[in-house]
Amino acid sequence: MGPQKRSTCAVSRKAFLGLSGVVAGGFAAGWFGVELVEYMGSGPETPWRSLTEDEAKEFDRLAEELIPADEFAPGAHDAKVVRFIDWQMAPGKPYEKDLEIYRKFLALTKGMGAAEVEKKFPDFFATLLRHVRQGYYAHPVHGGNFAYASYRLVGLPGPTVTGRNVPGRENHL
Amino acid sequence: MIRETTDAVVVGAGAGGGCAAKVLACAGIKTLLLERGEWAKTDVNGEADLSSQRMPLLVQGPGRLGTRTQKCHAYDNGRWGVVVPWNAACVGSGTVTYGAMAWRFMEVDFHLKSHYGEIPDSSLEDWPISYDELEPYYYQAECEVGVAGDNTGNPFAAPRKQPFPMPAFALDPESQLMWDVTKKMGLHPFHCSFLRNSVPHNGRPACIHQHFCVGFQCPIDAKNGTQNTVIPVALKSGNCELRVRAMVTELLVDDQGRLHGVKYVDENDVVHLVESKIVVLAAGSNETARLLLVSKSKLFPNGAGNNHDVVGRNITGHAYVDANGFLDRDIHTDAGPGTGTAIWDYEHDNEGFALGGMLHTDFRYTPFQLSGRRNTSVPAWGRAHKEFMRQNYKRFFRICGPIQQVPRWENRLVLNPKQKDYWGLPFLAFEGREHENDFKNRIFLANKAREIAEKCGAKDIQCGWGGPKDRPGGSGGGGQHQSGSCRMGTDPKKSVTDKWCRVWDFPNLFLADCSVHVNNGGMNPVLTGMALAFRTAKHIVDNRKEVGM
Ligand SMILES: Cc1cc2nc3c(=O)[nH]c(=O)nc-3n(C[C@H](O)[C@H](O)[C@H](O)COP(=O)(O)OP(=O)(O)OC[C@H]3O[C@@H](n4cnc5c(N)ncnc54)[C@H](O)[C@@H]3O)c2cc1C
Ligand code: SF4
């Protein structure tokens, strides 16, 4: 199982409200820290929810080429973009039907660079790029953007307040 | 089957329905508020951008596109397709997640036909009421739901009798830039007004300036929707019962043409027949029209109130235009959510076409949104694209705004004869196309947006013209700003309701949502829908006897 948003929302909210007088219009660093830990979690990703080990590796390789690590922020691999797509293609999930496409093409792209994939399989490449961008730049709750890699890249001060309803509710996004 | 009775049924706990239920219940009328969705929860919806209403790529939350809340199909160039239900299905509906821009329409917006004369191929009409008649109800909405604003500097705004209940928000740097530049251009920048708390209001806190606001439920309840304002007041009165996951499927009209209640299906698929003295439909422009259309009876074989074939016609929404570019320095700070300056200089009386629209700075983009907006010289992926993202996220500059569309008789919602939803009701379909005037309007306004963006120093500007031409009512008629499907008027052959939003031919059937708008303004519509709902509900209370209570 991948790490999940855990159940300290209520505590966090209290912590936040305690600070809110001080930080009106801004963000408390402590707050950022609390939430960040929430999404980092720990432990291995396997077993994958939709991809095979092989497919996950191939996706991961291509994704890292599309969004590589650099001196400023992790790349797609460390941001766990593959986990995003794996989660979203699991049974009943919104991209379930794209699994077929990945199954077909990830078997064909072995050894190719991204540019070659783009040239040979433009439709597949468009889907791949769209999903990799989603996995890297969208909120960690969807499975990728591990530890807010992209938010840190662009200078967004991390998560703000999340949750004020029932603590412990399983995130199902 | 369960039979029950009440005094008033309000269908839909959205913007208009929440306001109407509050007025009825607080006047001692036993009110049943039926909502097909449920309470939205920030824990579920949180900051998940791909399932927010800003960018519902994964799922639509709140008010998910499940079989029970599925909305409609669009007719577009002969193809049927699912329309994403941009307005939510939950308590509060779009008011939970909206951008909360709160405008009163301009005075002229209530009599466009008198102002512009007959426009060929249009169904432009004057409203049966003037701005002055609605003014006190605008103020009621601004106080009871809660609006922050400041019209100083906007000479085009309709006169106010009272100041805004809350002061305007301070400008973010992007809005300050637009303000300074447009001022220098001789235009009239002013503060956007919002259904958001700039100071604590009615027991809820002030906004803490998250990055993102539009599309997301506010985690601290500083954004004012009906779900955290008027609906709780209605419930507290002891006279209003709210039932969620309650899908109204029909108006009960007998063979004599009398309306005596509604039929709804609860979450366990049990059918309820609710006898009620009056019925207030507030299901949103699309669904209100659909409920009237599907409610066929002996005297109304084409649907309730539809003997003149007007229900579903004249739909409008808003086509949006925009100009997007990049500054040579960071402009965004850590405080969101952006958007603060607006101009109404181009709302009316432009050269060469009728009507016009508004321009304003926009809500802060999410990183994913920006990832698709690269500068044309930047590769779409790889190190260079990532570097582009790093350097430009805080430099992105964007101005956008809606145009006021010209309503057309032919732009309408019809029942889809081929497909039925979970409830056995036909889906809606859209027919029609955009008026020629809208196209001119869009090009004009987009060029103005570009001009301002250029003067603000933005480079690599790309303009959006507001989508394909062949879609009625902007985003396919099913968009966030859907309105007009049951317009109010003075002539039963050309309108669905009278000036009190009472459906012609029924003494006890009222509409309290944006469906009654005769035109949709060149600005977001919700405050007008709320004001009308307050006014209609007060009329019902003041005329209990005449309407059958
Ligand atoms: C992301 C987003 C941003 C927006 N931003 C703005 C903004 O900044 N400013 C602005 O003015 N407007 C904005 N809007 C639009 C605004 O929310 C709508 O104009 C407004 O909600 C329409 O009000 P209404 O009363 O007509 O219908 P709604 O508020 O949609 O209410 C209809 C309700 O009826 C329920 N319903 C429908 N059919 C049935 C049925 N058969 N049985 C039971 N219940 C039913 C629905 O679930 C819904 O809750 C935004 C909308 C969205 C989604
Ligand atoms: S910007 Fe303000 S009103 Fe909007 S979600 Fe954040 S705190 Fe709430």
PDB file of C-alpha atoms in Angstrom, chain B residues 253-462:
ATOM      1  CA  VAL B 253     -50.170  17.629 -11.592  1.00  0.00           C
ATOM      2  CA  ASP B 254     -53.727  16.267 -11.659  1.00  0.00           C
ATOM      3  CA  ASP B 255     -56.142  16.050 -14.571  1.00  0.00           C
ATOM      4  CA  GLN B 256     -57.563  19.457 -13.715  1.00  0.00           C
ATOM      5  CA  GLY B 257     -54.127  20.939 -14.137  1.00  0.00           C
ATOM      6  CA  ARG B 258     -53.590  21.524 -10.424  1.00  0.00           C
ATOM      7  CA  LEU B 259     -50.163  21.057  -8.910  1.00  0.00           C
ATOM      8  CA  HIS B 260     -50.350  19.232  -5.604  1.00  0.00           C
ATOM      9  CA  GLY B 261     -46.831  18.140  -4.792  1.00  0.00           C
ATOM     10  CA  VAL B 262     -43.772  16.249  -5.977  1.00  0.00           C
ATOM     11  CA  LYS B 263     -42.560  12.724  -6.307  1.00  0.00           C
ATOM     12  CA  TYR B 264     -39.080  11.938  -5.112  1.00  0.00           C
ATOM     13  CA  VAL B 265     -36.921   8.859  -4.724  1.00  0.00           C
ATOM     14  CA  ASP B 266     -34.761   8.438  -1.622  1.00  0.00           C
ATOM     15  CA  GLU B 267     -31.360   6.822  -1.273  1.00  0.00           C
ATOM     16  CA  ASN B 268     -32.910   3.391  -0.882  1.00  0.00           C
ATOM     17  CA  ASP B 269     -34.900   3.896  -4.066  1.00  0.00           C
ATOM     18  CA  VAL B 270     -38.113   4.237  -2.106  1.00  0.00           C
ATOM     19  CA  VAL B 271     -40.633   6.503  -3.817  1.00  0.00           C
ATOM     20  CA  HIS B 272     -42.154   9.338  -1.767  1.00  0.00           C
ATOM     21  CA  LEU B 273     -45.279  11.216  -2.788  1.00  0.00           C
ATOM     22  CA  VAL B 274     -45.200  14.568  -1.043  1.00  0.00           C
ATOM     23  CA  GLU B 275     -48.424  16.536  -1.008  1.00  0.00           C
ATOM     24  CA  SER B 276     -47.555  20.198  -0.747  1.00  0.00           C
ATOM     25  CA  LYS B 277     -49.427  23.465  -0.972  1.00  0.00           C
ATOM     26  CA  ILE B 278     -46.671  25.117  -2.933  1.00  0.00           C
ATOM     27  CA  VAL B 279     -43.640  23.910  -4.838  1.00  0.00           C
ATOM     28  CA  VAL B 280     -40.472  25.942  -5.391  1.00  0.00           C
ATOM     29  CA  LEU B 281     -38.164  24.574  -8.063  1.00  0.00           C
ATOM     30  CA  ALA B 282     -34.525  25.514  -7.517  1.00  0.00           C
ATOM     31  CA  ALA B 283     -32.760  22.659  -9.249  1.00  0.00           C
ATOM     32  CA  GLY B 284     -30.549  24.864 -11.428  1.00  0.00           C
ATOM     33  CA  SER B 285     -31.255  26.074 -14.928  1.00  0.00           C
ATOM     34  CA  ASN B 286     -30.857  22.696 -16.605  1.00  0.00           C
ATOM     35  CA  GLU B 287     -32.564  20.466 -14.079  1.00  0.00           C
ATOM     36  CA  THR B 288     -35.444  22.833 -13.357  1.00  0.00           C
ATOM     37  CA  ALA B 289     -36.265  22.848 -17.056  1.00  0.00           C
ATOM     38  CA  ARG B 290     -35.956  19.079 -17.186  1.00  0.00           C
ATOM     39  CA  LEU B 291     -38.324  18.597 -14.259  1.00  0.00           C
ATOM     40  CA  LEU B 292     -40.935  20.784 -15.938  1.00  0.00           C
ATOM     41  CA  LEU B 293     -40.465  18.974 -19.257  1.00  0.00           C
ATOM     42  CA  VAL B 294     -40.800  15.471 -17.812  1.00  0.00           C
ATOM     43  CA  SER B 295     -43.854  16.341 -15.710  1.00  0.00           C
ATOM     44  CA  LYS B 296     -46.494  15.621 -18.318  1.00  0.00           C
ATOM     45  CA  SER B 297     -50.179  15.612 -17.506  1.00  0.00           C
ATOM     46  CA  LYS B 298     -53.536  15.766 -19.248  1.00  0.00           C
ATOM     47  CA  LEU B 299     -53.683  19.531 -19.567  1.00  0.00           C
ATOM     48  CA  PHE B 300     -49.939  19.909 -19.942  1.00  0.00           C
ATOM     49  CA  PRO B 301     -48.975  17.181 -22.405  1.00  0.00           C
ATOM     50  CA  ASN B 302     -45.611  18.819 -23.153  1.00  0.00           C
ATOM     51  CA  GLY B 303     -44.650  19.303 -19.553  1.00  0.00           C
ATOM     52  CA  ALA B 304     -45.744  21.530 -16.711  1.00  0.00           C
ATOM     53  CA  GLY B 305     -45.999  25.159 -17.759  1.00  0.00           C
ATOM     54  CA  ASN B 306     -44.955  24.291 -21.267  1.00  0.00           C
ATOM     55  CA  ASN B 307     -48.077  24.716 -23.365  1.00  0.00           C
ATOM     56  CA  HIS B 308     -46.369  27.466 -25.342  1.00  0.00           C
ATOM     57  CA  ASP B 309     -43.156  25.543 -25.868  1.00  0.00           C
ATOM     58  CA  VAL B 310     -41.000  28.020 -23.977  1.00  0.00           C
ATOM     59  CA  VAL B 311     -39.525  25.762 -21.264  1.00  0.00           C
ATOM     60  CA  GLY B 312     -35.870  25.072 -21.985  1.00  0.00           C
ATOM     61  CA  ARG B 313     -35.467  27.892 -24.492  1.00  0.00           C
ATOM     62  CA  ASN B 314     -33.232  30.961 -24.420  1.00  0.00           C
ATOM     63  CA  ILE B 315     -30.505  29.243 -22.413  1.00  0.00           C
ATOM     64  CA  THR B 316     -27.306  31.140 -21.863  1.00  0.00           C
ATOM     65  CA  GLY B 317     -24.118  30.653 -19.945  1.00  0.00           C
ATOM     66  CA  HIS B 318     -20.893  32.542 -20.303  1.00  0.00           C
ATOM     67  CA  ALA B 319     -18.151  32.199 -22.858  1.00  0.00           C
ATOM     68  CA  TYR B 320     -14.857  33.235 -21.270  1.00  0.00           C
ATOM     69  CA  VAL B 321     -11.977  34.933 -23.027  1.00  0.00           C
ATOM     70  CA  ASP B 322      -8.473  35.290 -21.655  1.00  0.00           C
ATOM     71  CA  ALA B 323      -4.957  36.551 -22.264  1.00  0.00           C
ATOM     72  CA  ASN B 324      -2.084  34.633 -20.720  1.00  0.00           C
ATOM     73  CA  GLY B 325       1.556  35.612 -20.613  1.00  0.00           C
ATOM     74  CA  PHE B 326       4.662  35.805 -18.494  1.00  0.00           C
ATOM     75  CA  LEU B 327       6.256  38.700 -16.687  1.00  0.00           C
ATOM     76  CA  ASP B 328      10.006  39.111 -16.308  1.00  0.00           C
ATOM     77  CA  ARG B 329       9.766  38.976 -12.527  1.00  0.00           C
ATOM     78  CA  ASP B 330       7.854  37.068  -9.881  1.00  0.00           C
ATOM     79  CA  ILE B 331       4.410  38.522  -9.253  1.00  0.00           C
ATOM     80  CA  HIS B 332       2.670  35.925  -7.108  1.00  0.00           C
ATOM     81  CA  THR B 333       3.264  35.793  -3.406  1.00  0.00           C
ATOM     82  CA  ASP B 334       2.479  33.024  -0.962  1.00  0.00           C
ATOM     83  CA  ALA B 335      -0.967  34.403  -0.289  1.00  0.00           C
ATOM     84  CA  GLY B 336      -3.760  33.330  -2.585  1.00  0.00           C
ATOM     85  CA  PRO B 337      -6.155  33.030  -4.126  1.00  0.00           C
ATOM     86  CA  GLY B 338      -5.526  35.855  -6.618  1.00  0.00           C
ATOM     87  CA  THR B 339      -8.062  37.859  -8.578  1.00  0.00           C
ATOM     88  CA  GLY B 340      -8.853  41.260  -7.167  1.00  0.00           C
ATOM     89  CA  THR B 341      -9.180  43.842  -9.918  1.00  0.00           C
ATOM     90  CA  ALA B 342     -11.991  44.035 -12.439  1.00  0.00           C
ATOM     91  CA  ILE B 343     -13.034  46.466 -15.136  1.00  0.00           C
ATOM     92  CA  TRP B 344     -16.510  46.998 -16.533  1.00  0.00           C
ATOM     93  CA  ASP B 345     -15.491  49.558 -19.161  1.00  0.00           C
ATOM     94  CA  TYR B 346     -16.342  47.108 -21.939  1.00  0.00           C
ATOM     95  CA  GLU B 347     -19.646  45.828 -20.584  1.00  0.00           C
ATOM     96  CA  HIS B 348     -21.826  47.874 -22.937  1.00  0.00           C
ATOM     97  CA  ASP B 349     -21.971  50.268 -25.862  1.00  0.00           C
ATOM     98  CA  ASN B 350     -18.880  49.032 -27.633  1.00  0.00           C
ATOM     99  CA  GLU B 351     -18.257  49.813 -31.315  1.00  0.00           C
ATOM    100  CA  GLY B 352     -19.705  47.461 -33.882  1.00  0.00           C
ATOM    101  CA  PHE B 353     -21.631  44.987 -31.725  1.00  0.00           C
ATOM    102  CA  ALA B 354     -24.060  44.804 -28.833  1.00  0.00           C
ATOM    103  CA  LEU B 355     -23.327  43.988 -25.193  1.00  0.00           C
ATOM    104  CA  GLY B 356     -19.805  43.245 -23.979  1.00  0.00           C
ATOM    105  CA  GLY B 357     -18.114  41.732 -20.960  1.00  0.00           C
ATOM    106  CA  MET B 358     -15.881  42.063 -17.926  1.00  0.00           C
ATOM    107  CA  LEU B 359     -12.156  41.549 -17.528  1.00  0.00           C
ATOM    108  CA  HIS B 360     -10.406  40.657 -14.280  1.00  0.00           C
ATOM    109  CA  THR B 361      -7.260  39.065 -12.953  1.00  0.00           C
ATOM    110  CA  ASP B 362      -7.821  35.380 -12.376  1.00  0.00           C
ATOM    111  CA  PHE B 363      -7.572  32.920  -9.542  1.00  0.00           C
ATOM    112  CA  ARG B 364      -4.138  31.491  -8.991  1.00  0.00           C
ATOM    113  CA  TYR B 365      -3.347  28.609 -11.321  1.00  0.00           C
ATOM    114  CA  THR B 366      -2.464  25.204  -9.963  1.00  0.00           C
ATOM    115  CA  PRO B 367       0.960  23.886 -11.011  1.00  0.00           C
ATOM    116  CA  PHE B 368      -0.709  21.278 -13.180  1.00  0.00           C
ATOM    117  CA  GLN B 369      -2.785  23.931 -14.934  1.00  0.00           C
ATOM    118  CA  LEU B 370       0.338  25.869 -15.776  1.00  0.00           C
ATOM    119  CA  SER B 371       2.146  22.779 -17.056  1.00  0.00           C
ATOM    120  CA  GLY B 372      -0.070  22.884 -20.129  1.00  0.00           C
ATOM    121  CA  ARG B 373       0.486  26.594 -20.761  1.00  0.00           C
ATOM    122  CA  ARG B 374       4.045  26.750 -21.882  1.00  0.00           C
ATOM    123  CA  ASN B 375       5.643  29.489 -23.795  1.00  0.00           C
ATOM    124  CA  THR B 376       5.759  28.404 -27.448  1.00  0.00           C
ATOM    125  CA  SER B 377       9.555  28.378 -27.557  1.00  0.00           C
ATOM    126  CA  VAL B 378       9.801  25.921 -24.686  1.00  0.00           C
ATOM    127  CA  PRO B 379       9.847  22.171 -25.325  1.00  0.00           C
ATOM    128  CA  ALA B 380       6.835  20.271 -24.002  1.00  0.00           C
ATOM    129  CA  TRP B 381       8.924  18.025 -21.773  1.00  0.00           C
ATOM    130  CA  GLY B 382      12.336  17.327 -20.376  1.00  0.00           C
ATOM    131  CA  ARG B 383      14.685  19.493 -18.379  1.00  0.00           C
ATOM    132  CA  ALA B 384      13.765  22.674 -20.270  1.00  0.00           C
ATOM    133  CA  HIS B 385      10.065  22.321 -19.551  1.00  0.00           C
ATOM    134  CA  LYS B 386      10.737  21.683 -15.910  1.00  0.00           C
ATOM    135  CA  GLU B 387      12.975  24.735 -15.789  1.00  0.00           C
ATOM    136  CA  PHE B 388      10.214  26.712 -17.463  1.00  0.00           C
ATOM    137  CA  MET B 389       7.855  25.643 -14.696  1.00  0.00           C
ATOM    138  CA  ARG B 390      10.324  26.553 -11.979  1.00  0.00           C
ATOM    139  CA  GLN B 391      10.993  29.995 -13.359  1.00  0.00           C
ATOM    140  CA  ASN B 392       7.522  30.939 -14.456  1.00  0.00           C
ATOM    141  CA  TYR B 393       5.020  29.683 -11.941  1.00  0.00           C
ATOM    142  CA  LYS B 394       5.192  32.954 -10.066  1.00  0.00           C
ATOM    143  CA  ARG B 395       5.497  35.011 -13.238  1.00  0.00           C
ATOM    144  CA  PHE B 396       2.381  33.791 -14.931  1.00  0.00           C
ATOM    145  CA  PHE B 397       0.052  36.652 -15.697  1.00  0.00           C
ATOM    146  CA  ARG B 398      -3.521  36.160 -16.724  1.00  0.00           C
ATOM    147  CA  ILE B 399      -6.551  38.322 -17.393  1.00  0.00           C
ATOM    148  CA  CYS B 400      -9.888  36.814 -18.251  1.00  0.00           C
ATOM    149  CA  GLY B 401     -13.591  37.419 -18.180  1.00  0.00           C
ATOM    150  CA  PRO B 402     -17.037  36.435 -19.393  1.00  0.00           C
ATOM    151  CA  ILE B 403     -18.982  37.956 -22.236  1.00  0.00           C
ATOM    152  CA  GLN B 404     -22.683  38.540 -21.987  1.00  0.00           C
ATOM    153  CA  GLN B 405     -24.306  36.304 -24.560  1.00  0.00           C
ATOM    154  CA  VAL B 406     -27.239  37.198 -26.762  1.00  0.00           C
ATOM    155  CA  PRO B 407     -30.058  34.769 -25.966  1.00  0.00           C
ATOM    156  CA  ARG B 408     -31.664  32.925 -28.870  1.00  0.00           C
ATOM    157  CA  TRP B 409     -35.068  31.266 -28.959  1.00  0.00           C
ATOM    158  CA  GLU B 410     -33.504  28.320 -30.793  1.00  0.00           C
ATOM    159  CA  ASN B 411     -30.876  27.730 -28.115  1.00  0.00           C
ATOM    160  CA  ARG B 412     -32.581  25.240 -25.910  1.00  0.00           C
ATOM    161  CA  LEU B 413     -32.714  22.147 -23.809  1.00  0.00           C
ATOM    162  CA  VAL B 414     -34.793  19.245 -25.036  1.00  0.00           C
ATOM    163  CA  LEU B 415     -35.384  15.773 -23.691  1.00  0.00           C
ATOM    164  CA  ASN B 416     -33.106  13.230 -25.254  1.00  0.00           C
ATOM    165  CA  PRO B 417     -35.419  10.635 -26.751  1.00  0.00           C
ATOM    166  CA  LYS B 418     -32.781   7.917 -26.794  1.00  0.00           C
ATOM    167  CA  GLN B 419     -31.213   7.753 -23.356  1.00  0.00           C
ATOM    168  CA  LYS B 420     -32.562   7.608 -19.851  1.00  0.00           C
ATOM    169  CA  ASP B 421     -30.770   8.119 -16.576  1.00  0.00           C
ATOM    170  CA  TYR B 422     -30.706   5.990 -13.433  1.00  0.00           C
ATOM    171  CA  TRP B 423     -34.150   7.342 -12.518  1.00  0.00           C
ATOM    172  CA  GLY B 424     -35.698   6.503 -15.857  1.00  0.00           C
ATOM    173  CA  LEU B 425     -35.824  10.142 -16.846  1.00  0.00           C
ATOM    174  CA  PRO B 426     -34.649  11.221 -20.282  1.00  0.00           C
ATOM    175  CA  PHE B 427     -31.307  13.014 -20.311  1.00  0.00           C
ATOM    176  CA  LEU B 428     -31.232  16.565 -21.483  1.00  0.00           C
ATOM    177  CA  ALA B 429     -29.896  17.503 -24.852  1.00  0.00           C
ATOM    178  CA  PHE B 430     -28.795  20.914 -26.096  1.00  0.00           C
ATOM    179  CA  GLU B 431     -29.723  22.459 -29.381  1.00  0.00           C
ATOM    180  CA  GLY B 432     -28.622  25.636 -31.006  1.00  0.00           C
ATOM    181  CA  ARG B 433     -25.560  27.709 -31.718  1.00  0.00           C
ATOM    182  CA  GLU B 434     -23.944  30.890 -30.620  1.00  0.00           C
ATOM    183  CA  HIS B 435     -25.267  34.221 -31.842  1.00  0.00           C
ATOM    184  CA  GLU B 436     -23.055  35.996 -34.368  1.00  0.00           C
ATOM    185  CA  ASN B 437     -22.785  38.925 -31.972  1.00  0.00           C
ATOM    186  CA  ASP B 438     -21.152  36.762 -29.313  1.00  0.00           C
ATOM    187  CA  PHE B 439     -18.360  35.894 -31.665  1.00  0.00           C
ATOM    188  CA  LYS B 440     -17.578  39.569 -32.316  1.00  0.00           C
ATOM    189  CA  ASN B 441     -17.850  40.219 -28.604  1.00  0.00           C
ATOM    190  CA  ARG B 442     -15.351  37.479 -27.781  1.00  0.00           C
ATOM    191  CA  ILE B 443     -12.762  38.637 -30.303  1.00  0.00           C
ATOM    192  CA  PHE B 444     -13.119  42.205 -29.110  1.00  0.00           C
ATOM    193  CA  LEU B 445     -12.767  41.383 -25.432  1.00  0.00           C
ATOM    194  CA  ALA B 446      -9.899  38.954 -25.939  1.00  0.00           C
ATOM    195  CA  ASN B 447      -8.008  41.672 -27.810  1.00  0.00           C
ATOM    196  CA  LYS B 448      -8.637  44.090 -24.982  1.00  0.00           C
ATOM    197  CA  ALA B 449      -7.328  41.496 -22.537  1.00  0.00           C
ATOM    198  CA  ARG B 450      -4.235  41.128 -24.714  1.00  0.00           C
ATOM    199  CA  GLU B 451      -3.703  44.882 -24.846  1.00  0.00           C
ATOM    200  CA  ILE B 452      -3.860  45.178 -21.062  1.00  0.00           C
ATOM    201  CA  ALA B 453      -1.615  42.169 -20.554  1.00  0.00           C
ATOM    202  CA  GLU B 454       0.936  43.678 -22.946  1.00  0.00           C
ATOM    203  CA  LYS B 455       0.867  46.987 -21.158  1.00  0.00           C
ATOM    204  CA  CYS B 456       1.383  45.107 -17.903  1.00  0.00           C
ATOM    205  CA  GLY B 457       4.608  43.819 -19.388  1.00  0.00           C
ATOM    206  CA  ALA B 458       3.527  40.244 -20.120  1.00  0.00           C
ATOM    207  CA  LYS B 459       5.422  38.438 -22.881  1.00  0.00           C
ATOM    208  CA  ASP B 460       4.489  35.468 -25.086  1.00  0.00           C
ATOM    209  CA  ILE B 461       0.828  36.222 -24.741  1.00  0.00           C
ATOM    210  CA  GLN B 462      -1.679  33.640 -25.821  1.00  0.00           C
TER     211      GLN B 462
END
